[in-house]
Amino acid sequence: GQWFWVLRLWEEVRAAGIYADEYMYMAAIKACQRHRQWEAVLQLHEELQAAGSHGVISYTAAICACSGLGQWQQAQQLLQDMAASGIGVSRRAFMAAIQACEQAGQWEAALGLWQTSLGGGCA
């Protein structure tokens, strides 16, 4: 599929030594989401984290992608990682993780996230 070419191009960009910022990663993550490749989403997110970028944008993009692909556990884990990183958790990231839990029928997890967000857990 086309997602394969996105990842191949991504590898070529990295091999050429071109600096890939958070926005480039976000675009690659969204392309993988469109082609339902949640494992590739997580791989890209992990690469970005390994490169030392722990931004709200990258976490939120990965959480939204996992949510949109029905991967509620991954979305919830990313949200926990985001909170633990100290960068703060965006309202959009909370809502995406809550939606993922809700769609998967994980009402207790969704309610727990909702209560955390109301308790001042999001920026």
XYZ file of C-alpha atoms in Angstrom:
123
model
C 0.000 0.000 0.000
C 0.905 3.671 -0.079
C 1.892 3.618 3.596
C 4.863 1.453 2.599
C 6.107 4.240 0.332
C 5.625 6.790 3.084
C 7.877 4.762 5.372
C 10.377 4.133 2.578
C 10.590 7.844 1.810
C 10.934 8.466 5.533
C 13.926 6.119 5.684
C 15.525 7.903 2.725
C 15.068 11.287 4.407
C 16.759 9.998 7.555
C 19.552 8.261 5.592
C 20.271 11.519 3.738
C 20.793 13.241 7.075
C 17.862 15.598 6.611
C 16.641 16.936 9.940
C 13.130 15.688 10.643
C 11.282 17.904 13.073
C 8.158 17.139 15.067
C 5.897 18.351 12.265
C 7.480 15.987 9.739
C 6.985 13.107 12.152
C 3.387 14.174 12.680
C 2.759 14.116 8.916
C 4.265 10.624 8.670
C 2.177 9.475 11.646
C -0.996 10.798 10.015
C -0.147 9.035 6.740
C 0.273 5.749 8.609
C -3.012 6.356 10.418
C -4.844 6.886 7.124
C -3.547 3.491 6.006
C -4.428 1.840 9.328
C -0.828 1.043 10.301
C -0.865 1.557 14.072
C 2.394 -0.344 14.592
C 4.139 2.115 12.243
C 2.572 4.996 14.192
C 4.127 3.686 17.401
C 7.464 3.093 15.675
C 7.593 6.671 14.405
C 6.610 8.005 17.819
C 9.346 5.947 19.485
C 11.918 7.241 16.983
C 10.931 10.798 17.763
C 11.234 10.155 21.484
C 14.655 8.529 20.995
C 15.756 11.630 19.084
C 15.014 13.654 22.199
C 11.768 15.304 21.151
C 9.132 14.925 23.816
C 6.599 17.467 22.605
C 2.892 17.817 23.056
C 2.427 17.750 19.273
C 4.032 14.355 18.741
C 2.340 12.717 21.708
C -1.045 14.106 20.733
C -0.643 12.984 17.109
C 0.273 9.456 18.184
C -2.584 9.277 20.716
C -5.095 10.546 18.153
C -3.816 8.040 15.586
C -4.082 5.110 18.003
C -7.524 6.281 19.043
C -8.686 6.532 15.441
C -7.392 3.021 14.804
C -9.161 1.468 17.786
C -5.979 0.913 19.796
C -7.306 2.092 23.159
C -4.580 0.450 25.247
C -1.823 2.076 23.209
C -3.602 5.448 23.384
C -3.929 5.109 27.144
C -0.263 4.104 27.537
C 0.894 7.028 25.408
C -1.209 9.368 27.542
C 0.422 7.984 30.699
C 3.866 8.373 29.105
C 2.993 11.933 28.118
C 2.000 12.788 31.687
C 5.149 11.130 33.081
C 7.380 13.086 30.679
C 6.521 16.321 32.454
C 5.431 18.224 29.338
C 1.803 18.371 30.375
C -1.126 16.636 28.752
C -3.232 18.448 26.181
C -7.004 18.413 26.366
C -7.061 16.974 22.833
C -4.841 14.045 23.897
C -7.125 13.332 26.869
C -10.232 13.447 24.684
C -8.695 11.129 22.067
C -7.708 8.580 24.727
C -11.156 8.806 26.333
C -12.807 8.326 22.937
C -10.628 5.282 22.210
C -11.660 3.688 25.509
C -15.313 4.555 24.936
C -15.355 3.066 21.428
C -13.749 -0.129 22.730
C -16.408 -0.439 25.425
C -13.857 0.271 28.168
C -16.144 2.521 30.188
C -14.219 2.276 33.448
C -10.982 3.316 31.742
C -12.782 6.169 29.930
C -14.354 7.375 33.186
C -11.001 7.220 34.978
C -9.379 9.335 32.270
C -12.278 11.788 32.345
C -11.971 12.183 36.117
C -8.209 12.708 35.800
C -8.751 15.409 33.171
C -11.294 17.192 35.397
C -8.903 16.989 38.321
C -6.430 19.248 36.587
C -4.516 16.553 34.745
C -4.563 18.383 31.432
C -3.138 21.637 30.185
